[in-house]
Tab-separated table of C-alpha atoms and ligand atoms in Angstrom:
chain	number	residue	atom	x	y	z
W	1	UNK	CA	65.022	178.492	100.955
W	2	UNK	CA	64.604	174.684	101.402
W	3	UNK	CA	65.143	172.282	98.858
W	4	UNK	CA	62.410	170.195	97.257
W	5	UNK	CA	64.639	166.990	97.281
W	6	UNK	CA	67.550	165.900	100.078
W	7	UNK	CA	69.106	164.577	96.799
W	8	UNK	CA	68.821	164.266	92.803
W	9	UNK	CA	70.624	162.240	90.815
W	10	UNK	CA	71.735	162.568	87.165
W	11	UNK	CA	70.949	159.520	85.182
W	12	UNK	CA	69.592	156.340	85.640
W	13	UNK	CA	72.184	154.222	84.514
W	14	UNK	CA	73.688	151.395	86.766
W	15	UNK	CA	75.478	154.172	88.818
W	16	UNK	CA	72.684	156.453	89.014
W	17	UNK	CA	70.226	153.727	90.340
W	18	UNK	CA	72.347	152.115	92.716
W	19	UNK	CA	73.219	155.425	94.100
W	20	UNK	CA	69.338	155.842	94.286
W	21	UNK	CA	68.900	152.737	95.883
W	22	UNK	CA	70.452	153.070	98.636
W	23	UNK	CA	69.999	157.735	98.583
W	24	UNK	CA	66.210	156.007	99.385
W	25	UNK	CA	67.127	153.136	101.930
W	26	UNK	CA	68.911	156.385	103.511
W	27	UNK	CA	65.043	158.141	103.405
W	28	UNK	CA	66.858	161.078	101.486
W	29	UNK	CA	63.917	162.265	99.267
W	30	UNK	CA	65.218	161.282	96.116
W	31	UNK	CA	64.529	162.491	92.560
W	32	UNK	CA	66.487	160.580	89.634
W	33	UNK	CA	66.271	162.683	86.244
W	34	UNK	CA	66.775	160.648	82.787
W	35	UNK	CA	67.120	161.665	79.579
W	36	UNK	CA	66.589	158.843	77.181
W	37	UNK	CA	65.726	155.374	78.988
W	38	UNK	CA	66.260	153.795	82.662
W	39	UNK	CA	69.247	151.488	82.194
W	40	UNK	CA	71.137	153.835	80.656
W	41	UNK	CA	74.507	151.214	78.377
W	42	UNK	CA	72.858	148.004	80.315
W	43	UNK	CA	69.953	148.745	77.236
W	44	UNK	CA	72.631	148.318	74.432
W	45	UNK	CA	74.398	145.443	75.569
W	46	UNK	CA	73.370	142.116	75.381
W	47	UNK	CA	75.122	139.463	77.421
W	48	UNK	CA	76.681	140.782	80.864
W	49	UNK	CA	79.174	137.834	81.786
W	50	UNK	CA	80.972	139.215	84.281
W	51	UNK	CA	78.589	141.130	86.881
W	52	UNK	CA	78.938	138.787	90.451
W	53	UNK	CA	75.636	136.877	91.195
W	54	UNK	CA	75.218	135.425	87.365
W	55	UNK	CA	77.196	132.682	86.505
W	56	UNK	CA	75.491	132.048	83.493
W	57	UNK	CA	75.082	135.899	82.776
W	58	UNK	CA	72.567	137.994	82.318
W	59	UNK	CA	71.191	140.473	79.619
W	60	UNK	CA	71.682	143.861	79.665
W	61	UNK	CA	67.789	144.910	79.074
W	62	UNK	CA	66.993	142.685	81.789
W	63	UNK	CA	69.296	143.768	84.554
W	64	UNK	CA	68.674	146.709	84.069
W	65	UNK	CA	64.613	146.336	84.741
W	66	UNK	CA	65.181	144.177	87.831
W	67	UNK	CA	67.685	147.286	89.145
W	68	UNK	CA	65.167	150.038	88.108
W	69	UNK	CA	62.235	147.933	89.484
W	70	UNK	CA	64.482	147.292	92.958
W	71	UNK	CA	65.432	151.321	93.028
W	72	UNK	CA	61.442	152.699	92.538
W	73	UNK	CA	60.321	150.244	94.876
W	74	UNK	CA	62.183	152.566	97.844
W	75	UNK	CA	60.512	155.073	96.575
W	76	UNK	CA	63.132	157.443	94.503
W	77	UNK	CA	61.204	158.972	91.451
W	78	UNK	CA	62.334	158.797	88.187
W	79	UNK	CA	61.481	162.015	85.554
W	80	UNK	CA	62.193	161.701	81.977
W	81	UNK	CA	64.109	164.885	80.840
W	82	UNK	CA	67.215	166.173	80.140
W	83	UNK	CA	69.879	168.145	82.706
W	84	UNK	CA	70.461	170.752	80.708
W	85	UNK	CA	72.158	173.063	83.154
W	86	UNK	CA	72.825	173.600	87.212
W	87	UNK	CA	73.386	176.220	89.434
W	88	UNK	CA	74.298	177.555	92.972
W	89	UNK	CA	76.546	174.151	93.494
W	90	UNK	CA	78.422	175.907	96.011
W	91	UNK	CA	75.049	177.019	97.836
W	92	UNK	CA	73.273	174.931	100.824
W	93	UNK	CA	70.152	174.401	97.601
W	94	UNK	CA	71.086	173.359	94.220
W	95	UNK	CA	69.356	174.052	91.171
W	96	UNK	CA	68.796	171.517	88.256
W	97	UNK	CA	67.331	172.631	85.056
W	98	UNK	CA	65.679	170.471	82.156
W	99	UNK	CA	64.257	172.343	79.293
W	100	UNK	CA	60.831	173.783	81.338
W	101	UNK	CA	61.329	172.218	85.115
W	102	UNK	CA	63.288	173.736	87.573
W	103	UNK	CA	64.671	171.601	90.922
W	104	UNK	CA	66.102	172.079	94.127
W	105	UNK	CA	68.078	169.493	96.030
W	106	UNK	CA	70.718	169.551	98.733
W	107	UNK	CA	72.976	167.075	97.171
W	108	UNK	CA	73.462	166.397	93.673
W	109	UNK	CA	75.323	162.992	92.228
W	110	UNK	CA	75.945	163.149	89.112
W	111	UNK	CA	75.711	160.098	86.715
W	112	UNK	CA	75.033	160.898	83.551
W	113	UNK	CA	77.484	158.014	82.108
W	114	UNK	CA	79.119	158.239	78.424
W	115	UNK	CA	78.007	157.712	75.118
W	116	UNK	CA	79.666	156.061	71.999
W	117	UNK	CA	81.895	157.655	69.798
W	118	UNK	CA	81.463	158.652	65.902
W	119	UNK	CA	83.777	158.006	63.663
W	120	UNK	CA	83.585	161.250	61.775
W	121	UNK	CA	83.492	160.058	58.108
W	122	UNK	CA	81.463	160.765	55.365
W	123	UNK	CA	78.077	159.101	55.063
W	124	UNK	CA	78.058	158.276	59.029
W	125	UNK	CA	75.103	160.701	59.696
W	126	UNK	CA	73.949	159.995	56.004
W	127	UNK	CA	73.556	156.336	56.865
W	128	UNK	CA	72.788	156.417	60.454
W	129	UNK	CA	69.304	154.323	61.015
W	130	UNK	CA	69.953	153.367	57.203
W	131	UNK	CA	73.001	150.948	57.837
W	132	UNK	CA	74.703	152.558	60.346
W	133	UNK	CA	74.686	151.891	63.683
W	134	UNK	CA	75.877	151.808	67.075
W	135	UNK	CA	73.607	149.314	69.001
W	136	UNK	CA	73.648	145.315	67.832
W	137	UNK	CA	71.194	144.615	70.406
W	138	UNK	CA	68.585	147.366	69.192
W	139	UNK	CA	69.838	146.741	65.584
W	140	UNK	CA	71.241	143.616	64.530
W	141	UNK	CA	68.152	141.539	63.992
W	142	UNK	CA	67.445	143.536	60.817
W	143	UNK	CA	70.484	142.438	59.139
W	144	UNK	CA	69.501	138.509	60.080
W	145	UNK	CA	71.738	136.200	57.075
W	146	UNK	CA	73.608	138.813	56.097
W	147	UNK	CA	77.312	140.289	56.121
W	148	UNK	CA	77.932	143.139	58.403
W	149	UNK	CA	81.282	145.312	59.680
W	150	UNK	CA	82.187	146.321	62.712
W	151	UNK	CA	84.450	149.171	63.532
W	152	UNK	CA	86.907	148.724	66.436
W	153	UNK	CA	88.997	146.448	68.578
W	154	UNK	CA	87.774	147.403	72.193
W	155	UNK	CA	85.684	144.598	74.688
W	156	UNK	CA	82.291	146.461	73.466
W	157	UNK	CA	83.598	145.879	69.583
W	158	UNK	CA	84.115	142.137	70.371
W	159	UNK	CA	80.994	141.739	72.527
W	160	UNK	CA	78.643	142.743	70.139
W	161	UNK	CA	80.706	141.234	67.067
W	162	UNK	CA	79.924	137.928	69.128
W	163	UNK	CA	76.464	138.660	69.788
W	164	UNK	CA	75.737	139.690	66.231
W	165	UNK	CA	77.702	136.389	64.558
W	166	UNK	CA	74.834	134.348	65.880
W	167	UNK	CA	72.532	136.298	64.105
W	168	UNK	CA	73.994	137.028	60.568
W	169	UNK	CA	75.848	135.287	58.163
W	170	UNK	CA	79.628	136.937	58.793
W	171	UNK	CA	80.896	139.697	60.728
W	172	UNK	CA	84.005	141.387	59.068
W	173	UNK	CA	85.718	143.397	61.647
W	174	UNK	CA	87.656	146.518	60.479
W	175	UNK	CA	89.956	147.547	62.994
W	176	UNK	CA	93.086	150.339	62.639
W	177	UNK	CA	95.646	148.116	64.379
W	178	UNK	CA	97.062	144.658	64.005
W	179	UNK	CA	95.879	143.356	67.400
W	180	UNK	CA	92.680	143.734	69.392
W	181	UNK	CA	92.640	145.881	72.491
W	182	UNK	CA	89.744	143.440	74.040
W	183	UNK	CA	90.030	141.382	77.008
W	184	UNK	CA	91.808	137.392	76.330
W	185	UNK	CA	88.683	135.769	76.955
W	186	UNK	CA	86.506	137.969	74.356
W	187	UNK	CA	89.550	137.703	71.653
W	188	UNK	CA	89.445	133.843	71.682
W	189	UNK	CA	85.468	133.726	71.665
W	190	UNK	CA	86.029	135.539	68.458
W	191	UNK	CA	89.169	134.176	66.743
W	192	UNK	CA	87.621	130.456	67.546
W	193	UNK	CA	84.416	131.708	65.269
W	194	UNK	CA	83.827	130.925	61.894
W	195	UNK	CA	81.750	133.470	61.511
W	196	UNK	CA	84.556	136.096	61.803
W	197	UNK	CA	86.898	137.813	58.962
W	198	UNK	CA	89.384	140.423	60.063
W	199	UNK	CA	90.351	143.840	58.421
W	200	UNK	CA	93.620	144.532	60.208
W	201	UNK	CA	95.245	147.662	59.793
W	202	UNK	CA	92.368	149.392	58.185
W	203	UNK	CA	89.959	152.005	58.757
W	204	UNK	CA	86.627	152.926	57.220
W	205	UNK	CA	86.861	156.124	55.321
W	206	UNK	CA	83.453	156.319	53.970
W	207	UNK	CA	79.896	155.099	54.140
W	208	UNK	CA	78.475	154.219	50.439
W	209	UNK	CA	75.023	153.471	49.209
W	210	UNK	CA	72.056	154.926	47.683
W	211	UNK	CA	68.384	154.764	49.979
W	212	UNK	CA	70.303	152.358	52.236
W	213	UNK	CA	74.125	151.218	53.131
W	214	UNK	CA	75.829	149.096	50.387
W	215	UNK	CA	79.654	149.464	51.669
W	216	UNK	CA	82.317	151.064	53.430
W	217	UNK	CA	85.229	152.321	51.653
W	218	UNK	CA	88.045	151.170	53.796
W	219	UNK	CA	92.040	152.378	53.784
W	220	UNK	CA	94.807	149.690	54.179
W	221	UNK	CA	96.704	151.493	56.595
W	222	UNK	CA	99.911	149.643	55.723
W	223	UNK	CA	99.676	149.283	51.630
W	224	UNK	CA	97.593	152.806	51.362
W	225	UNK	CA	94.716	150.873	49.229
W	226	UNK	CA	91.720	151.851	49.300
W	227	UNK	CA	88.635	149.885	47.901
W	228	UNK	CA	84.772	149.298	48.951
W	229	UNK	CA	83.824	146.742	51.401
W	230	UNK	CA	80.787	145.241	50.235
W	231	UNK	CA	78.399	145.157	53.841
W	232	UNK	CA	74.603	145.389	54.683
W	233	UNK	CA	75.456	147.071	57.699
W	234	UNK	CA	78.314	148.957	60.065
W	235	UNK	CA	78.455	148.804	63.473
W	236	UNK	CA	80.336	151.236	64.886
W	237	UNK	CA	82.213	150.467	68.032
W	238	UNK	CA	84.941	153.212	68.614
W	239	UNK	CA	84.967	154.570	72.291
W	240	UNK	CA	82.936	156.633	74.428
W	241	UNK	CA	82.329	160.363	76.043
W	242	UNK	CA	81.799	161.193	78.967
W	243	UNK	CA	77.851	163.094	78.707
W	244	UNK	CA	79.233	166.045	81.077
W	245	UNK	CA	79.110	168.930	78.642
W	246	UNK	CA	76.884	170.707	80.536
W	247	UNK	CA	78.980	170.752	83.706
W	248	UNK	CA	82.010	171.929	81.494
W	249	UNK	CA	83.465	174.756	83.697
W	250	UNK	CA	81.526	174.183	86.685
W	251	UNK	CA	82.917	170.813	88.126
W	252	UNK	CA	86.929	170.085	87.669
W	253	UNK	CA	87.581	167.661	85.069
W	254	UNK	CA	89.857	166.192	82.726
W	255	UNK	CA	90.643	167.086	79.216
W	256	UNK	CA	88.183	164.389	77.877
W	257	UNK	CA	85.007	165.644	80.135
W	258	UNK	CA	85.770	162.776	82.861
W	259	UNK	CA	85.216	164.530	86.253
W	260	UNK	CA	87.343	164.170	89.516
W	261	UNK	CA	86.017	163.086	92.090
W	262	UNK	CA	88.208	161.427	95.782
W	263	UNK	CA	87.507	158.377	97.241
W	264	UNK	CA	84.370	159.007	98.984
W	265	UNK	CA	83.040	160.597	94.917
W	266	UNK	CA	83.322	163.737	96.191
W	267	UNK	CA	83.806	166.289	93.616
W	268	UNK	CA	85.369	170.096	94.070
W	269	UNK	CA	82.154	171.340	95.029
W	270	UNK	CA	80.605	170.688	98.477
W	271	UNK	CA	77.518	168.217	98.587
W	272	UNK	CA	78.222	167.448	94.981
W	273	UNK	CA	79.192	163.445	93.999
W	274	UNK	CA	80.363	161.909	90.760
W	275	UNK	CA	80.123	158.218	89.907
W	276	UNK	CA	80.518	155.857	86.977
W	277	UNK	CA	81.387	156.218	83.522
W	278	UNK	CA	81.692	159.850	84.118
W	279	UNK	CA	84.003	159.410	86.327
W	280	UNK	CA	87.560	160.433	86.281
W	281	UNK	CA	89.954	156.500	86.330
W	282	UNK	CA	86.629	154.960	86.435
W	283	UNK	CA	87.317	151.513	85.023
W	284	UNK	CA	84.255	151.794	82.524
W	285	UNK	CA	82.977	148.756	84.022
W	286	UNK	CA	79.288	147.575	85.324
W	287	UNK	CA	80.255	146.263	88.728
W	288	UNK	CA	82.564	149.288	89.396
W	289	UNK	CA	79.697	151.832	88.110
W	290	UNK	CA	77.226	150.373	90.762
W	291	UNK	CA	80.257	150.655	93.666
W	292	UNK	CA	80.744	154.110	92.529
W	293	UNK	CA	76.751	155.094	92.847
W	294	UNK	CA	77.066	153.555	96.319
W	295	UNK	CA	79.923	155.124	97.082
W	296	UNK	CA	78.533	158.558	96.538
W	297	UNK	CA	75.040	157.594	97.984
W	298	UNK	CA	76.630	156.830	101.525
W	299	UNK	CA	79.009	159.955	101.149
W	300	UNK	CA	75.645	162.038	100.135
W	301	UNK	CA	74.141	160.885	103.053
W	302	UNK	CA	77.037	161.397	105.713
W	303	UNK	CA	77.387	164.958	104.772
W	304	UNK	CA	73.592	165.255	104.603
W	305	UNK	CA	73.199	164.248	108.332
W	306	UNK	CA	76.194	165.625	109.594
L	1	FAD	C1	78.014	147.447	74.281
L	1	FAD	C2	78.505	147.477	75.698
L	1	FAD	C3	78.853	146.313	76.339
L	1	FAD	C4	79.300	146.339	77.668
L	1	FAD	N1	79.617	145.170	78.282
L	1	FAD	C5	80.007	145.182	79.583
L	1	FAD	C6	80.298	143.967	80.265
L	1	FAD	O1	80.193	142.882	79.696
L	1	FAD	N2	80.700	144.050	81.563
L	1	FAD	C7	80.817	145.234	82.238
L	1	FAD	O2	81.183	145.231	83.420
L	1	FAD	N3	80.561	146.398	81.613
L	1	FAD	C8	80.158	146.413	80.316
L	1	FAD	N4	79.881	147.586	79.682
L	1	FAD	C9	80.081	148.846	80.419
L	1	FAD	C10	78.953	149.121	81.411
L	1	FAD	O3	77.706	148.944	80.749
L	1	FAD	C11	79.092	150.553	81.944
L	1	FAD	O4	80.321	150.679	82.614
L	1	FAD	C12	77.980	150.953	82.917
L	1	FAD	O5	76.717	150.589	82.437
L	1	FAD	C13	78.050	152.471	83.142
L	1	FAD	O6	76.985	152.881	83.942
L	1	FAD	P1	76.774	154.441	84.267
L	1	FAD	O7	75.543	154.493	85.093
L	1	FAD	O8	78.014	155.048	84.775
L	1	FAD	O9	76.522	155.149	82.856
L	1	FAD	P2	75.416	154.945	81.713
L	1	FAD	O10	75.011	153.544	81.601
L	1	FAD	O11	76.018	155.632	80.522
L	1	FAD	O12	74.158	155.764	82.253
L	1	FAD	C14	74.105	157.172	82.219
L	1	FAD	C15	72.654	157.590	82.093
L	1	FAD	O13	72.586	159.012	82.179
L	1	FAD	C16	71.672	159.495	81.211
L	1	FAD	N5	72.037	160.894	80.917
L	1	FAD	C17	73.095	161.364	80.203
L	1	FAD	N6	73.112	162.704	80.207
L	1	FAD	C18	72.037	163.093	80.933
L	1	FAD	C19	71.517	164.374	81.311
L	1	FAD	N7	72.115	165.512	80.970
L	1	FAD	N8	70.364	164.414	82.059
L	1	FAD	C20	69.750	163.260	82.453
L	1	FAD	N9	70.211	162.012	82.126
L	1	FAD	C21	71.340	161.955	81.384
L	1	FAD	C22	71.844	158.555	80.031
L	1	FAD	O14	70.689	158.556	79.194
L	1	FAD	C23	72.053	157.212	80.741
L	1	FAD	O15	70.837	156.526	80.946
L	1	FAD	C24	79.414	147.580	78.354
L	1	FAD	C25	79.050	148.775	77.701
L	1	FAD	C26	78.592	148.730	76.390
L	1	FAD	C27	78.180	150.009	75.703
């Protein structure tokens, strides 16, 4: 049987489109599947300061359009739907299934990315939409003037604190330790703000309100107090997954979901590439998630013509 596509790639993140830039510069037929929008983090974040070729940055939304628009215009196609399971990846013809497609390819590169973390407390789910959330770009403007939380310590916490301090009146972050784990730079932007007040030490137990978020009940970690936390809104920054559930079993991988891959992105199965987020020692980073898709792209192609 031949396959319908020399390759198809899993997500349409920065990894996924790079890979498909250059999968259709190669003139492998390429098919990109995508389950919620092309862009894939680049939509949730708002300044990107540190991607080469933008010294004054550039938004996430926006980068990700021009790479999108610069991937299509090769020629790889781009179908909205989930991955929902594969098959045969030890065969010469791989099968990809969404929830009423089936699809054949010869190569498969996965890069289906990660996705934020919950916290797991009561109210979360209750709130979500209603308070709680875990996009400032996508969110924040509805809580213009007002006093917001956000959860966690991490570069994402502290980019989007930063981003949302121009926007509302203060930004109380709650964060379980007594330092930050964010990069120097992003720790001073924040600590030189007025806009900022710190909950060190503490965690968020609980999400309170009635039709919409009024506080978080919050734990001093080193006095055991616990007391509400008057905020119009939570932002919840606490780490990400790797979305490879559905390869669980099938692809080697790490305890978390992160799968292996060797230098060229090869994973344990022949003609089938990881890159990105996903990745296993991936450095969760923009610039190194567009190196990985072309990583894999040029291995894809190699093995493909060899
Ligand atoms: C708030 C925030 C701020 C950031 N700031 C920076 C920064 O300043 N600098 C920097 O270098 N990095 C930053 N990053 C990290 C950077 O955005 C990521 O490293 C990079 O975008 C990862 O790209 P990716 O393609 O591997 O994954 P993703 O962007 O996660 O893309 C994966 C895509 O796959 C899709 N998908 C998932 N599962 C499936 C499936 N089963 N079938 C089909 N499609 C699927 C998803 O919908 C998504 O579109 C930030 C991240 C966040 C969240």
């Amino acid at each position: 049987m031949k396959a319908e596509y020399d390759v198809i790639i899993l997500g349409a993140g920065a990894a996924g489109l790079s890979a498909g830039l250059y999968t259709t510069r190669a003139m492998m037929k390429t098919l990109i599947l995508e389950s919620l929008g092309a862009g894939g983090q680049l939509l949730i974040t708002d300044e990107i300061e540190n991607y080469p070729g933008f010294p004054k940055g550039v938004k996430g939304q926006e980068l990700s359009l021009m790479m999108e628009e610069q991937t299509t215009r090769f020629g790889a196609e781009i179908e909205y739907a989930e991955a929902e399971s594969v098959d045969n990846l030890d065969q010469p013809v791989k099968v990809v299934r969404t929830y009423d497609k089936e699809y054949t390819a010869s190569r498969l590169i996965i890069a289906t990315g990660g996705s934020h973390n919950k916290l797991g407390v009561t109210g979360e789910d209750e709130y979500a939409g209603r308070g709680v959330s875990y996009c400032a770009v996508c969110d924040g403007n509805f809580f213009r003037g007002q006093d917001v939380v956000v959860v966690g310590g991490g570069d994402a916490a502290m980019d989007e604190s930063y981003y949302l301090s121009g926007i509302v009146n203060s930004v109380t972050v709650v964060h379980r330790r007594d330092e930050l784990r964010a990069t120097k730079v992003l720790q001073e932007r924040a600590f030189a703000s007025p806009k900022f007040k710190w909950l060190w030490s503490h965690v968020v137990e609980e999400f309170v309100g009635n039709e919409i978020l009024e506080s978080a009940r919050v734990r001093d970690l080193k006095s055991g107090e616990v007391y509400e936390y008057p905020t119009a809104a939570a932002f919840i920054y606490v780490g990400f997954h790797p979305n490879t559930e559905y390869l669980r079993g099938i692809l080697d991988m790490d305890a978390a979901g992160h799968i292996y891959g060797d230098q060229h992105m090869r994973t344990n199965q022949p003609g089938v590439y990881i890159c990105g987020d996903a990745r296993a020692e991936s450095t969760r980073q923009l610039g190194a998630a567009v190196g990985d898709g072309i990583t894999a792209a040029l291995a894809a192609y190699h093995d493909h013509s060899a």
